[in-house]
Tab-separated table of C-alpha atoms in Angstrom:
chain	number	residue	atom	x	y	z
A	713	MET	CA	18.593	110.110	33.648
A	714	ARG	CA	15.290	111.208	32.446
A	715	LEU	CA	15.415	108.287	29.853
A	716	PHE	CA	15.907	105.851	32.727
A	717	THR	CA	13.377	107.274	34.873
A	718	ARG	CA	10.747	107.109	32.068
A	719	ILE	CA	11.735	103.457	31.317
A	720	LEU	CA	11.575	102.671	35.112
A	721	GLY	CA	8.226	104.334	35.461
A	722	ASN	CA	6.896	102.564	32.487
A	723	SER	CA	8.252	99.285	33.387
A	724	LEU	CA	6.794	99.736	37.003
A	725	TRP	CA	3.361	100.240	35.467
A	726	LEU	CA	3.744	97.295	32.954
A	727	PHE	CA	5.170	95.135	35.810
A	728	GLY	CA	2.237	95.843	38.022
A	729	ALA	CA	-0.202	95.152	35.373
A	730	ARG	CA	1.813	91.945	34.250
A	731	VAL	CA	1.785	90.681	37.948
A	732	GLY	CA	-2.000	91.005	38.073
A	733	ALA	CA	-2.372	89.542	34.651
A	734	GLN	CA	-0.180	86.492	35.342
A	735	VAL	CA	-1.933	85.863	38.482
A	736	CYS	CA	-5.113	85.817	36.599
A	737	ALA	CA	-3.611	83.515	34.053
A	738	VAL	CA	-2.396	81.262	36.901
A	739	ILE	CA	-5.971	81.179	38.175
A	740	VAL	CA	-7.343	80.393	34.692
A	741	THR	CA	-4.920	77.754	34.104
A	742	SER	CA	-5.608	76.217	37.443
A	743	LEU	CA	-9.328	76.232	36.761
A	744	LEU	CA	-9.036	74.654	33.602
A	745	ALA	CA	-6.640	72.044	34.706
A	746	ARG	CA	-9.090	70.909	37.436
A	747	ARG	CA	-12.321	71.437	35.479
A	748	LEU	CA	-11.017	69.650	32.173
A	749	SER	CA	-9.507	66.302	32.094
A	750	VAL	CA	-5.844	65.870	31.394
A	751	GLU	CA	-6.491	64.973	27.819
A	752	GLY	CA	-9.007	67.937	27.591
A	753	PHE	CA	-6.413	70.340	28.984
A	754	GLY	CA	-3.836	68.920	26.403
A	755	GLU	CA	-6.387	69.571	23.592
A	756	TYR	CA	-6.994	73.217	24.932
A	757	SER	CA	-3.297	73.882	25.095
A	758	PHE	CA	-3.000	72.754	21.539
A	759	ILE	CA	-5.907	74.961	20.178
A	760	ALA	CA	-4.448	77.891	22.237
A	761	ALA	CA	-1.111	77.473	20.645
A	762	ALA	CA	-2.559	77.019	17.208
A	763	ILE	CA	-4.448	80.322	17.529
A	764	LEU	CA	-1.615	81.986	19.084
A	765	ILE	CA	0.492	81.128	15.989
A	766	GLY	CA	-2.310	82.251	13.827
A	767	ASN	CA	-2.339	85.718	15.463
A	768	VAL	CA	1.309	86.075	14.850
A	769	LEU	CA	0.906	85.022	11.201
A	770	THR	CA	-1.944	87.430	10.758
A	771	THR	CA	-0.487	90.401	12.716
A	772	PHE	CA	2.503	90.065	10.233
A	773	GLY	CA	4.845	91.968	12.143
A	774	SER	CA	2.589	95.121	11.733
A	775	ASP	CA	2.526	95.644	15.545
A	776	MET	CA	6.280	95.916	15.892
A	777	TYR	CA	6.398	98.035	12.803
A	778	LEU	CA	3.689	100.395	14.306
A	779	ILE	CA	5.378	100.605	17.558
A	780	ARG	CA	8.737	101.529	16.006
A	781	GLU	CA	7.249	103.962	13.731
A	782	ILE	CA	4.853	105.742	16.222
A	783	ALA	CA	7.822	105.934	18.867
A	784	ALA	CA	9.941	107.603	16.211
A	785	GLY	CA	7.660	110.065	14.687
A	786	ASN	CA	4.295	109.796	16.691
A	787	GLU	CA	2.541	108.934	13.322
A	788	LEU	CA	-0.872	107.182	13.752
A	789	SER	CA	-1.794	107.109	9.903
A	790	ARG	CA	-0.552	103.584	9.464
A	791	ILE	CA	-3.025	102.280	12.059
A	792	PHE	CA	-6.030	101.756	9.593
A	793	PRO	CA	-4.050	100.010	6.895
A	794	ALA	CA	-2.619	97.815	9.386
A	795	LEU	CA	-5.973	96.813	10.531
A	796	ILE	CA	-7.126	96.104	7.049
A	797	LEU	CA	-3.982	93.925	6.254
A	798	GLN	CA	-4.424	91.924	9.549
A	799	LEU	CA	-8.341	91.403	8.849
A	800	ILE	CA	-7.462	90.077	5.359
A	801	LEU	CA	-4.821	87.689	6.600
A	802	ALA	CA	-7.157	86.611	9.551
A	803	CYS	CA	-9.957	85.754	7.075
A	804	LEU	CA	-7.569	83.536	4.992
A	805	PHE	CA	-6.175	81.883	8.267
A	806	ILE	CA	-9.811	81.064	9.498
A	807	GLY	CA	-10.560	79.485	5.929
A	808	VAL	CA	-7.244	77.439	6.230
A	809	VAL	CA	-8.156	76.223	9.585
A	810	ALA	CA	-11.674	75.302	8.594
A	811	TRP	CA	-10.227	73.112	5.818
A	812	ILE	CA	-7.348	71.303	7.459
A	813	ALA	CA	-8.753	70.871	10.991
A	814	PRO	CA	-10.473	67.579	10.407
A	815	TYR	CA	-7.183	66.022	9.068
A	816	LEU	CA	-4.961	66.998	12.031
A	817	PRO	CA	-3.706	63.966	13.902
A	818	ASN	CA	-4.523	62.833	17.458
A	819	GLN	CA	-7.765	65.190	17.552
A	820	THR	CA	-11.366	64.409	18.565
A	821	PRO	CA	-14.471	65.690	16.759
A	822	GLU	CA	-14.947	67.972	19.811
A	823	SER	CA	-11.304	69.541	19.560
A	824	THR	CA	-11.529	69.840	15.874
A	825	ALA	CA	-14.983	72.040	16.218
A	826	ALA	CA	-13.366	74.105	19.161
A	827	LEU	CA	-10.354	74.927	16.979
A	828	ARG	CA	-12.622	76.057	13.909
A	829	LEU	CA	-14.711	77.983	16.456
A	830	TYR	CA	-11.905	79.735	18.388
A	831	SER	CA	-10.259	80.570	14.997
A	832	LEU	CA	-12.887	83.211	14.669
A	833	ALA	CA	-11.176	85.156	17.523
A	834	LEU	CA	-8.393	86.318	15.029
A	835	ILE	CA	-10.873	89.048	14.028
A	836	PRO	CA	-11.215	90.717	17.205
A	837	LEU	CA	-7.551	90.018	17.853
A	838	ALA	CA	-6.745	92.227	14.935
A	839	PHE	CA	-8.500	95.177	16.426
A	840	PHE	CA	-6.968	94.411	19.747
A	841	THR	CA	-3.381	94.178	18.287
A	842	VAL	CA	-3.814	97.541	16.428
A	843	PHE	CA	-5.247	99.321	19.521
A	844	THR	CA	-2.374	98.164	21.896
A	845	SER	CA	0.225	98.762	19.236
A	846	ALA	CA	-0.763	102.477	19.119
A	847	LEU	CA	-0.707	102.759	22.921
A	848	ARG	CA	2.606	101.195	23.128
A	849	GLY	CA	4.145	103.299	20.332
A	850	ALA	CA	2.958	106.515	21.818
A	851	GLN	CA	4.461	105.078	25.174
A	852	LYS	CA	1.024	105.574	26.891
A	853	MET	CA	1.879	102.595	29.225
A	854	ARG	CA	-0.607	103.338	31.851
A	855	GLY	CA	-3.608	102.897	29.550
A	856	TYR	CA	-1.953	99.865	28.000
A	857	SER	CA	-1.410	98.333	31.406
A	858	TRP	CA	-4.986	99.072	32.414
A	859	LEU	CA	-6.262	97.329	29.299
A	860	ASN	CA	-4.353	94.223	29.614
A	861	LEU	CA	-5.242	93.857	33.335
A	862	ALA	CA	-8.819	94.429	32.650
A	863	PHE	CA	-8.701	91.848	29.897
A	864	ALA	CA	-7.038	89.393	32.454
A	865	VAL	CA	-9.535	90.018	35.086
A	866	LEU	CA	-12.466	89.479	32.426
A	867	GLN	CA	-11.084	86.101	31.756
A	868	VAL	CA	-10.928	84.888	35.295
A	869	ALA	CA	-14.555	86.131	35.800
A	870	VAL	CA	-15.793	84.499	32.695
A	871	ILE	CA	-14.067	81.264	33.250
A	872	SER	CA	-15.132	80.900	36.956
A	873	LEU	CA	-18.600	81.765	36.511
A	874	PHE	CA	-19.705	80.075	33.206
A	875	PHE	CA	-17.339	77.074	32.773
A	876	GLN	CA	-17.992	74.364	34.877
A	877	ARG	CA	-16.539	70.898	35.586
A	878	GLY	CA	-17.365	68.359	32.731
A	879	GLU	CA	-17.938	70.850	30.148
A	880	GLY	CA	-15.907	70.600	26.969
A	881	VAL	CA	-13.353	72.537	24.942
A	882	VAL	CA	-16.248	73.747	22.464
A	883	THR	CA	-17.973	75.424	25.370
A	884	LEU	CA	-14.803	76.867	26.385
A	885	ALA	CA	-14.057	78.104	22.812
A	886	TYR	CA	-17.248	79.969	22.782
A	887	LEU	CA	-16.446	81.750	26.116
A	888	LEU	CA	-12.927	82.620	24.745
A	889	LEU	CA	-14.335	84.163	21.644
A	890	GLY	CA	-16.679	86.382	23.699
A	891	ILE	CA	-13.773	87.472	26.043
A	892	GLN	CA	-11.527	88.332	22.814
A	893	THR	CA	-14.377	90.314	21.381
A	894	ALA	CA	-14.775	92.491	24.614
A	895	GLY	CA	-11.134	92.980	24.874
A	896	ALA	CA	-11.354	94.488	21.346
A	897	VAL	CA	-14.174	96.802	22.462
A	898	LEU	CA	-12.240	97.956	25.592
A	899	GLY	CA	-9.124	98.578	23.485
A	900	GLY	CA	-11.099	100.874	20.944
A	901	ILE	CA	-12.708	102.943	23.894
A	902	LEU	CA	-9.336	103.396	25.480
A	903	CYS	CA	-7.703	104.484	22.223
A	904	ALA	CA	-10.459	107.018	21.572
A	905	SER	CA	-10.117	108.523	25.027
A	906	ASN	CA	-6.138	108.756	24.594
A	907	PHE	CA	-5.802	110.058	20.947
A	908	PRO	CA	-7.880	113.071	19.821
A	909	ASP	CA	-9.727	112.390	16.575
A	910	PHE	CA	-8.516	108.724	16.696
A	911	TRP	CA	-11.455	107.659	14.453
A	912	LYS	CA	-11.107	110.414	11.809
A	913	GLY	CA	-9.202	109.822	8.545
A	914	TRP	CA	-9.921	105.940	8.721
A	915	HIS	CA	-10.395	105.025	5.018
A	916	VAL	CA	-9.703	102.067	2.945
A	917	SER	CA	-6.565	102.491	0.750
A	918	MET	CA	-5.381	99.395	-0.794
A	919	ASP	CA	-2.252	101.018	-2.026
A	920	ARG	CA	-1.184	102.018	1.655
A	921	VAL	CA	-2.089	98.391	2.757
A	922	ARG	CA	0.303	97.036	-0.083
A	923	GLU	CA	3.159	99.543	0.994
A	924	LEU	CA	2.557	98.327	4.508
A	925	PHE	CA	2.770	94.646	3.588
A	926	VAL	CA	6.167	95.247	1.934
A	927	ALA	CA	7.475	97.242	4.725
A	928	CYS	CA	6.298	94.637	7.339
A	929	LEU	CA	7.473	91.727	5.480
A	930	PRO	CA	10.883	91.336	7.277
A	931	ILE	CA	9.515	91.812	10.621
A	932	ALA	CA	6.576	89.452	9.887
A	933	LEU	CA	9.174	86.584	8.799
A	934	ILE	CA	11.001	87.162	12.142
A	935	ALA	CA	7.692	87.023	14.091
A	936	ILE	CA	6.583	83.868	12.387
A	937	LEU	CA	9.947	82.162	12.797
A	938	GLY	CA	9.900	83.348	16.471
A	939	ILE	CA	6.252	82.033	17.327
A	940	VAL	CA	6.999	78.724	15.468
A	941	TYR	CA	10.005	78.342	17.443
A	942	GLN	CA	8.319	79.015	20.765
A	943	LYS	CA	5.447	76.730	20.014
A	944	SER	CA	7.007	73.967	18.079
A	945	SER	CA	7.828	71.945	21.040
A	946	LEU	CA	4.201	71.933	22.147
A	947	THR	CA	2.976	71.084	18.730
A	948	MET	CA	5.368	68.299	18.315
A	949	LEU	CA	4.343	66.698	21.619
A	950	THR	CA	0.735	66.836	20.312
A	951	LEU	CA	1.584	65.257	17.061
A	952	ILE	CA	4.215	62.622	17.754
A	953	GLY	CA	3.664	62.337	21.723
A	954	SER	CA	0.429	62.314	23.542
A	955	ALA	CA	-2.153	64.848	24.970
A	956	SER	CA	-0.668	63.945	28.388
A	957	MET	CA	2.688	64.870	27.523
A	958	THR	CA	1.477	68.037	25.966
A	959	ALA	CA	-0.452	68.985	29.297
A	960	TRP	CA	2.790	68.428	31.326
A	961	PHE	CA	5.029	70.370	29.166
A	962	SER	CA	2.316	73.313	28.805
A	963	THR	CA	2.095	73.351	32.702
A	964	ALA	CA	5.649	73.893	33.097
A	965	ALA	CA	5.747	76.522	30.122
A	966	ARG	CA	3.054	78.450	31.708
A	967	VAL	CA	4.957	78.812	34.986
A	968	ILE	CA	8.094	79.957	32.968
A	969	GLU	CA	5.786	82.566	31.186
A	970	ALA	CA	4.764	83.886	34.838
A	971	ALA	CA	8.294	83.962	35.871
A	972	ARG	CA	9.294	86.086	32.806
A	973	LEU	CA	6.694	88.971	33.581
A	974	GLY	CA	9.310	91.268	34.774
A	975	HIS	CA	11.363	90.999	31.714
A	976	VAL	CA	8.374	91.157	29.417
A	977	ALA	CA	7.356	94.505	31.357
A	978	ALA	CA	10.787	95.911	31.042
A	979	LEU	CA	11.352	94.802	27.387
A	980	THR	CA	7.864	96.169	26.523
A	981	ALA	CA	9.105	99.488	27.755
A	982	LEU	CA	12.473	99.354	26.420
A	983	TYR	CA	11.676	98.814	22.798
A	984	PRO	CA	9.577	102.162	22.146
A	985	ALA	CA	12.215	104.006	24.212
A	986	MET	CA	15.111	102.519	22.180
A	987	ALA	CA	13.296	103.616	18.836
A	988	ASN	CA	12.647	107.033	20.372
A	989	ALA	CA	16.169	107.732	21.934
A	990	ARG	CA	18.617	106.534	19.333
A	991	GLU	CA	20.317	109.774	19.064
A	992	ASN	CA	20.485	110.236	22.797
A	993	LYS	CA	24.025	109.928	24.010
A	994	SER	CA	23.260	108.506	27.110
A	995	SER	CA	20.935	105.940	25.991
A	996	PRO	CA	23.503	103.036	25.402
A	997	GLY	CA	24.401	103.130	28.965
A	998	VAL	CA	20.801	103.171	30.114
A	999	PHE	CA	20.052	100.129	27.955
A	1000	ASN	CA	23.024	98.250	28.843
A	1001	PHE	CA	22.384	98.652	32.689
A	1002	SER	CA	18.892	97.408	32.080
A	1003	TRP	CA	20.116	94.361	30.199
A	1004	ALA	CA	22.605	93.439	33.023
A	1005	LEU	CA	19.858	94.149	35.631
A	1006	LEU	CA	17.559	91.767	33.955
A	1007	PHE	CA	20.192	89.074	33.623
A	1008	VAL	CA	20.714	89.144	37.385
A	1009	ILE	CA	17.075	88.993	38.097
A	1010	ALA	CA	16.843	85.972	35.652
A	1011	GLY	CA	19.496	84.013	37.842
A	1012	GLY	CA	17.729	84.732	40.979
A	1013	THR	CA	14.348	83.389	39.435
A	1014	VAL	CA	16.269	80.153	38.089
A	1015	VAL	CA	17.317	79.187	41.613
A	1016	LEU	CA	13.857	79.768	43.222
A	1017	LEU	CA	12.145	77.709	40.272
A	1018	PHE	CA	14.549	75.198	40.491
A	1019	PHE	CA	14.074	74.293	44.264
A	1020	LEU	CA	10.202	75.272	44.417
A	1021	ALA	CA	9.214	73.500	41.241
A	1022	GLU	CA	7.448	70.631	43.133
A	1023	PRO	CA	5.255	72.767	45.492
A	1024	ILE	CA	4.453	75.073	42.720
A	1025	VAL	CA	3.168	72.348	40.515
A	1026	ARG	CA	1.326	70.644	43.380
A	1027	VAL	CA	-0.228	73.704	44.599
A	1028	PHE	CA	-1.631	75.116	41.213
A	1029	PHE	CA	-2.115	72.102	39.016
A	1030	GLY	CA	-2.510	69.166	41.423
A	1031	LEU	CA	-0.998	65.720	41.749
A	1032	ALA	CA	-1.995	64.618	38.270
A	1033	TYR	CA	0.559	67.178	37.049
A	1034	GLN	CA	3.599	65.634	39.081
A	1035	PRO	CA	5.517	64.798	35.796
A	1036	SER	CA	5.735	68.584	35.099
A	1037	VAL	CA	8.226	68.926	38.098
A	1038	PRO	CA	11.316	67.925	36.384
A	1039	VAL	CA	10.111	69.511	33.010
A	1040	LEU	CA	9.877	72.958	35.031
A	1041	ARG	CA	13.313	72.551	36.462
A	1042	ILE	CA	14.942	72.163	33.225
A	1043	LEU	CA	12.871	74.967	31.530
A	1044	SER	CA	13.792	77.373	34.247
A	1045	PHE	CA	17.399	77.364	33.044
A	1046	THR	CA	16.084	78.878	29.636
A	1047	LEU	CA	15.502	82.230	31.485
A	1048	LEU	CA	19.140	82.970	31.199
A	1049	PRO	CA	19.628	82.832	27.464
A	1050	TYR	CA	16.037	84.278	27.186
A	1051	THR	CA	17.429	87.533	28.604
A	1052	VAL	CA	20.105	87.660	26.129
A	1053	ASN	CA	17.797	86.599	23.245
A	1054	SER	CA	14.950	89.027	23.971
A	1055	PHE	CA	17.091	92.197	24.656
A	1056	LEU	CA	19.232	91.550	21.612
A	1057	SER	CA	16.343	91.052	19.397
A	1058	LEU	CA	14.993	94.290	20.139
A	1059	VAL	CA	18.337	95.913	19.469
A	1060	PHE	CA	18.444	94.284	15.997
A	1061	LEU	CA	14.956	95.473	15.242
A	1062	VAL	CA	15.510	99.139	16.156
A	1063	GLU	CA	18.700	99.020	14.225
A	1064	HIS	CA	16.978	97.671	11.087
A	1065	ARG	CA	19.210	94.440	11.169
A	1066	GLU	CA	16.205	92.089	10.258
A	1067	ARG	CA	18.309	89.838	8.294
A	1068	ALA	CA	20.811	88.994	10.892
A	1069	LEU	CA	17.830	88.290	13.300
A	1070	MET	CA	16.234	85.993	10.652
A	1071	ARG	CA	19.375	83.921	10.143
A	1072	VAL	CA	19.820	83.334	13.820
A	1073	LEU	CA	16.169	82.449	14.439
A	1074	PHE	CA	16.241	79.986	11.356
A	1075	VAL	CA	19.129	78.262	12.667
A	1076	SER	CA	17.691	77.894	16.189
A	1077	LEU	CA	14.367	76.712	14.775
A	1078	MET	CA	15.939	74.060	12.639
A	1079	THR	CA	18.050	72.926	15.724
A	1080	LEU	CA	15.062	72.590	17.859
A	1081	LEU	CA	13.049	70.767	15.250
A	1082	LEU	CA	15.711	68.229	14.892
A	1083	LEU	CA	16.370	67.746	18.689
A	1084	ASN	CA	12.569	67.478	19.316
A	1085	ALA	CA	12.159	64.797	16.456
A	1086	GLY	CA	14.938	62.742	18.201
A	1087	LEU	CA	14.205	63.295	21.917
A	1088	ILE	CA	10.499	63.408	22.173
A	1089	PRO	CA	9.940	59.828	21.006
A	1090	ARG	CA	12.539	58.711	23.646
A	1091	ALA	CA	11.800	61.127	26.455
A	1092	GLY	CA	8.418	62.699	25.899
A	1093	SER	CA	8.105	66.179	27.556
A	1094	LEU	CA	11.627	65.681	29.200
A	1095	GLY	CA	13.011	65.419	25.864
A	1096	ALA	CA	11.177	68.562	24.521
A	1097	SER	CA	12.527	70.559	27.665
A	1098	TRP	CA	15.991	69.516	26.951
A	1099	SER	CA	15.540	70.457	23.320
A	1100	PHE	CA	14.276	73.815	24.052
A	1101	LEU	CA	17.151	74.812	26.543
A	1102	ALA	CA	19.808	73.638	23.931
A	1103	ALA	CA	18.074	75.663	21.197
A	1104	GLU	CA	17.709	78.779	23.424
A	1105	THR	CA	21.525	78.639	24.555
A	1106	LEU	CA	22.577	78.206	20.845
A	1107	GLN	CA	20.365	81.159	19.818
A	1108	ALA	CA	22.036	83.345	22.771
A	1109	CYS	CA	25.409	82.485	21.526
A	1110	LEU	CA	24.650	83.211	17.736
A	1111	LEU	CA	22.931	86.579	18.680
A	1112	LEU	CA	25.927	87.500	20.780
A	1113	PHE	CA	28.246	86.722	17.834
A	1114	GLU	CA	26.351	88.833	15.460
A	1115	TRP	CA	26.211	91.610	17.957
A	1116	LYS	CA	29.893	91.669	18.674
A	1117	ILE	CA	30.739	91.503	14.891
A	1118	ASN	CA	28.514	94.371	14.306
A	1119	ARG	CA	30.071	96.400	17.073
A	1120	LEU	CA	33.594	95.626	15.866
A	1121	ARG	CA	32.565	96.716	12.227
A	1122	ALA	CA	31.113	99.949	13.608
A	1123	SER	CA	34.290	100.771	15.579
A	1124	GLN	CA	36.373	99.959	12.581
A	1125	ALA	CA	34.281	102.456	10.545
A	1126	VAL	CA	34.681	105.032	13.060
A	1127	ARG	CA	38.422	104.734	13.151
A	1128	ALA	CA	38.630	104.806	9.577
A	1129	SER	CA	36.691	108.063	9.191
A	1130	ARG	CA	38.672	109.487	11.772
A	1131	GLY	CA	41.864	108.521	9.784
A	1132	VAL	CA	40.366	110.135	6.878
A	1133	ALA	CA	39.501	113.279	8.604
A	1134	ASN	CA	43.101	113.538	10.115
A	1135	GLU	CA	44.585	113.322	6.651
A	1136	LEU	CA	42.211	116.046	5.279
A	1137	SER	CA	43.045	118.219	8.180
A	1138	HIS	CA	46.933	117.536	8.029
A	1139	PRO	CA	47.598	117.093	4.331
A	1140	SER	CA	51.253	116.003	3.632
């Protein structure tokens, strides 16, 4: 009961912060959609997706590793090696972006310059990721919630005050870079106030960085596969479709992200709780109940989004984004397999079953790429949405199969061990 109460309390804090952050995200998206042209918004969506992929690559799974290890043993000694690892990878990614940006297809000189500039945000993002990982691992969800909410409010304030109609993506990139830097500073201040002597013991040790690199490699591969999977539709629409198709798909995808906020809040609280309570006998029942509840919520959300797709798009994005309505209706059904995929992914990570998770993600990604390659040229953003729904459903089926097989093997092992024990206690 205490475990469920703690998870519920943390989830409510995170949910409240997520609601505020998503409201801010919708405001920012609406402002940008109206102040940029449709093509400009498509360029911004591609740049944001590229840097998000870069953040996952340069984080290298160290965030999930830190959360799991801190939650299991409240150990903060890996914080600084994780930061050094992320900064090294960030500098490498920034160099690669500067080199290949002019050769990307369907990009204007302005979007190329904005991509190069915004790639510098990976440096403050490294600090922000490490700070938030420490807060999440120690289950200090109030501080983590306030930090994310403050960051979201800062975005709204800066975009609404300093970005006006007619300005381009380069100006926007400067503003976003400043926002990321401010967020990193806030994260450092919050960690210093929550952890005594947080800054002491921070020294460079390349041996520890190398050890962390090896330890994080399986999780990094999972994170890389996951983010490429999540953003491949948007990227392929940009490369083999058009900026307008990208904008329509991105608009619908952002609504789906907002609809997931309850799930994200609960899963954010569940992951460190899972790592911390593996030996608690009541934990399986609590976690399974949480999973079932999330699935019911997902079903209700699908119904609402399907019938309210048109007014949502019109109110928040305008008539120019009317083609996003059928895309949103299709993507709303992804909430059901998403609930299965996200929960079981956390289960596999806690159980150190990274290889099984990698296999499933790889198959899902290859399926999505093939479907996108076939459907985007024929149906544009609608083809991308059908492809993503099919790939999400396949991934849920594969994860459930892996989970069932593992449970069956575990039960067989338990029965076998009991049989051996009976034979030893009652020898013939």
